[in-house]
Coordinates of C-alpha atoms in Angstrom, one line a residue:
X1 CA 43.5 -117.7 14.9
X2 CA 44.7 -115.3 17.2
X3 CA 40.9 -114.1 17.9
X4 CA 40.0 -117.7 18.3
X5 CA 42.3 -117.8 21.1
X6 CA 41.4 -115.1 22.6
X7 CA 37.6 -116.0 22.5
X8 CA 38.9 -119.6 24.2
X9 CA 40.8 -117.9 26.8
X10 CA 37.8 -115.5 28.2
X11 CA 35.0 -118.6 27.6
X12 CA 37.9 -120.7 30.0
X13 CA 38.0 -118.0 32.0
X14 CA 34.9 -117.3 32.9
X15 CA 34.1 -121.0 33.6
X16 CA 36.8 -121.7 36.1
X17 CA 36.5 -117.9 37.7
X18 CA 36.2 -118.4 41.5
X19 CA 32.4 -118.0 43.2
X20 CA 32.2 -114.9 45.3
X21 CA 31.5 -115.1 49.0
X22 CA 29.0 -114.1 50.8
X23 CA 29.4 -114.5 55.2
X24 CA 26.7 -114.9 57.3
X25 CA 27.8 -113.2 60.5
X26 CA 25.3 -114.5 63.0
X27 CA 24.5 -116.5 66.0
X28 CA 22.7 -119.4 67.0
X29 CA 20.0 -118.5 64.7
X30 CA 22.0 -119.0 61.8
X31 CA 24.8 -121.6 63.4
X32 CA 22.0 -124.1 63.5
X33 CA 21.7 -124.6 66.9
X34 CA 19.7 -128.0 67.2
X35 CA 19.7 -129.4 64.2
X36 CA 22.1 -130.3 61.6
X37 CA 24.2 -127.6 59.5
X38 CA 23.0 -129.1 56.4
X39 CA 19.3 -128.0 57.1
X40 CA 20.2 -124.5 58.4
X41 CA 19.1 -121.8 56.2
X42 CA 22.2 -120.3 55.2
X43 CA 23.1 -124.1 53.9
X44 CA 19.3 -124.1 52.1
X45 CA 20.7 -120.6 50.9
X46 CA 23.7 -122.0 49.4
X47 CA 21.9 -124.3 47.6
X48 CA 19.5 -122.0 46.2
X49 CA 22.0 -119.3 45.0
X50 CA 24.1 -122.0 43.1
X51 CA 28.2 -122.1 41.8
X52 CA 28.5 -118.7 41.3
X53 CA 28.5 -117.6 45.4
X54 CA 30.1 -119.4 48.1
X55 CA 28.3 -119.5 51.8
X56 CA 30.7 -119.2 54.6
X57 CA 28.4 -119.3 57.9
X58 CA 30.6 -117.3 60.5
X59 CA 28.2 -117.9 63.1
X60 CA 28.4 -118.8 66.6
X61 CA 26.1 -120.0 69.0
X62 CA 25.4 -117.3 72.1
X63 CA 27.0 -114.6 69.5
X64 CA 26.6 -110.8 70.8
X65 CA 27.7 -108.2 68.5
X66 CA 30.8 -107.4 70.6
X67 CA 31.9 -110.7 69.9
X68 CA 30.8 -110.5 66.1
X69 CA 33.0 -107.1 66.3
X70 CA 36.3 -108.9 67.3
X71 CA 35.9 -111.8 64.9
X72 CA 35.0 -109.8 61.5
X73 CA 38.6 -108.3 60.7
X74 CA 39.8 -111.7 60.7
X75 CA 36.9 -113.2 58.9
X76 CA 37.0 -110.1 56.1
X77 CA 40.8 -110.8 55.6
X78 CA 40.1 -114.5 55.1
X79 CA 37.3 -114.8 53.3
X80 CA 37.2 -111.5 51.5
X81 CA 33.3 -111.4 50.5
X82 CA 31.3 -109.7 48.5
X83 CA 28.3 -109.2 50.4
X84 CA 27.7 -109.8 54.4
X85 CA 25.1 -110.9 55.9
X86 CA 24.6 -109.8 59.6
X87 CA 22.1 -111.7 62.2
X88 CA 23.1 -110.5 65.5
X89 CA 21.7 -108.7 68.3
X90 CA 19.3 -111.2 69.9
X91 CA 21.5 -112.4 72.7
X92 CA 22.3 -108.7 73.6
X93 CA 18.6 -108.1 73.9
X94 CA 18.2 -111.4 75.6
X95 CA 20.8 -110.7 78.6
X96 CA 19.6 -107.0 78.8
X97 CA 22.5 -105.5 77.4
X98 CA 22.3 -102.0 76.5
X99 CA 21.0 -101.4 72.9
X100 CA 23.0 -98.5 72.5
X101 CA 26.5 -100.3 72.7
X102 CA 24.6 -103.0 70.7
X103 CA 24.1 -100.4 68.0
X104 CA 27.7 -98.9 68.3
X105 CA 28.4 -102.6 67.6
X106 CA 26.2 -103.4 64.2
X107 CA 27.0 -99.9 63.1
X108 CA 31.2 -100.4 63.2
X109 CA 30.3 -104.0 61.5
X110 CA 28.8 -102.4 59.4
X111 CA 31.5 -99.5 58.0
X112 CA 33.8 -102.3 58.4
X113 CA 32.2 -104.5 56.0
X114 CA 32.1 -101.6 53.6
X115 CA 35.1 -100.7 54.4
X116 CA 36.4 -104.1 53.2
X117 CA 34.5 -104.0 49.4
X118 CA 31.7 -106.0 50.7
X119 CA 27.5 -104.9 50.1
X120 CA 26.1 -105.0 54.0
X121 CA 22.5 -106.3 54.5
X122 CA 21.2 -106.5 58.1
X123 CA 18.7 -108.9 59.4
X124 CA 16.4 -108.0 62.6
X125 CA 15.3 -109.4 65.1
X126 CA 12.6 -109.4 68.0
X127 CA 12.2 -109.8 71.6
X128 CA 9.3 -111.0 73.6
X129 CA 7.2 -109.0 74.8
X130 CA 8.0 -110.1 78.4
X131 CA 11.5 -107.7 78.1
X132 CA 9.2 -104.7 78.8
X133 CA 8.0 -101.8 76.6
X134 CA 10.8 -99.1 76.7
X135 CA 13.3 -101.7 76.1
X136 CA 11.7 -103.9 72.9
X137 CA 10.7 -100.8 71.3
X138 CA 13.4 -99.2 71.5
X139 CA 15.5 -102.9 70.5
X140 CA 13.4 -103.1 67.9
X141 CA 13.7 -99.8 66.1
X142 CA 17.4 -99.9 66.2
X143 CA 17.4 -102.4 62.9
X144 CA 15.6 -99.7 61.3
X145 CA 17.6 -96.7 62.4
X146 CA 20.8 -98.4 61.4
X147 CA 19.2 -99.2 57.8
X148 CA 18.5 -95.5 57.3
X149 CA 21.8 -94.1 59.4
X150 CA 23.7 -96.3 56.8
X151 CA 21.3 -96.0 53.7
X152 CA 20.9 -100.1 53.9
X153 CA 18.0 -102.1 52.4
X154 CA 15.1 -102.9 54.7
X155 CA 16.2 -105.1 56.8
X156 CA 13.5 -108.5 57.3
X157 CA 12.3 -109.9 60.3
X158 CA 14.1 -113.3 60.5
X159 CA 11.5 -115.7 62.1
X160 CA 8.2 -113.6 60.6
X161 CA 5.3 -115.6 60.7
X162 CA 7.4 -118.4 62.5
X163 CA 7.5 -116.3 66.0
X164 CA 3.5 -116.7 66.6
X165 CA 3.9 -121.0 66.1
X166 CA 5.4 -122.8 68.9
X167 CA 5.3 -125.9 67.0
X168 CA 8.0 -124.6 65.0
X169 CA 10.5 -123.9 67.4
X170 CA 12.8 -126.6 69.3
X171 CA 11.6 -127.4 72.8
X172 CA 13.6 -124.0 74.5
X173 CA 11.0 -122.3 72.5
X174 CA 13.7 -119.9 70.8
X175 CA 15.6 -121.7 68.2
X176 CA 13.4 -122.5 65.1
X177 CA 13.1 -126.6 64.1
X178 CA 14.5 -127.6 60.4
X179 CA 11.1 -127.6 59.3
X180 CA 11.0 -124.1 59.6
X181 CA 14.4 -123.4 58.0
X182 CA 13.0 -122.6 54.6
X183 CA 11.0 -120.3 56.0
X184 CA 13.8 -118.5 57.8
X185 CA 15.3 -118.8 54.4
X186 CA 12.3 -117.1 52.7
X187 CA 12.4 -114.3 55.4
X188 CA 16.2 -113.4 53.9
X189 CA 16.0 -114.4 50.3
X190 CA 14.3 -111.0 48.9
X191 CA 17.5 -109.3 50.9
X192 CA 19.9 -111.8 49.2
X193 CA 18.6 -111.3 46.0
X194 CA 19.1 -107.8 46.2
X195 CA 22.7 -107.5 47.5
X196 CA 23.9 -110.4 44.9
X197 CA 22.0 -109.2 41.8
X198 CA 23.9 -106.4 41.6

């Protein structure tokens, strides 16, 4: 009797046990910024990871990662995930801003994040090539430097093979239409996999 019980209790409980959370902490590229928040790819990621994780999409349109810096203490208290997702940078490479204070930036996000019981993955981003040289390369190589300074998994290009087709972006030419949400969403989901699989 008393073993049925038990066996009732820890099948109940591990119905109604509460999803985990994982926050996307991002910017207009994940905010959805043109199109509807139901066709945004952390909303297409939602539905693809199912009952057992909750979504929250922290992100802002015109984000920098100083802003993403003052909002995530408040956003870790609150929401208390299990994994982060971070998509920021582009509009500190867009107006120019020094990639070193950007890196500073993702880097305390980062330990934060950790510091907080959550798994980090980052998620890079490009400039064009109109930004000059010395600047892209050296924008682009901070994703990679950070995944190795912090022992993080590769971090994926968010709009590979969506960059190189105009037709998929809205008419400013920088935010991605919903068509091409689910391939943002494929960009991610090896990442995702492998910070909620564990």
């Amino acid at each position: 009797m008393v073993f049925g019980l038990l066996l009732l209790f820890g099948l109940s409980a591990s119905v109604w046990a509460a999803p985990k959370t994982l926050l996307v902490l991002g910017d207009s590229l994940s905010a959805g910024y043109g199109i509807r928040i139901e066709q945004a790819w952390p909303s297409l990621m939602q539905q693809k990871l199912g009952k057992d994780w909750q979504v929250v999409n922290a992100s802002v349109s015109g984000e920098t990662t100083a802003g993403g810096l003052t909002r995530l203490p408040a956003a870790l208290k609150q929401h208390k995930p299990a994994v982060v997702l971070v998509e920021l940078g582009a509009n500190d490479g867009l107006r120019g801003l020094p990639v070193e204070a950007a890196k500073l930036n993702l880097s305390t996000i980062i330990e934060q994040s950790r510091k907080a019981g959550a798994r980090v993955g980052l998620i890079a981003i490009r400039l064009p090539p109109n930004f000059g040289g010395a600047y892209t390369t050296k924008f682009d190589a901070m994703f990679r430097e950070l995944a190795k300074q912090h022992k993080l998994p590769a971090p994926p290009f968010l709009l590979d093979g969506i960059a190189e087709h105009p037709e998929m972006f809205l008419p400013d030419q920088l935010h991605p239409t919903a068509a091409a949400q689910p391939k943002v969403l494929a960009n991610v989901w090896p990442l995702v996999q492998t910070l909620t699989k564990r």
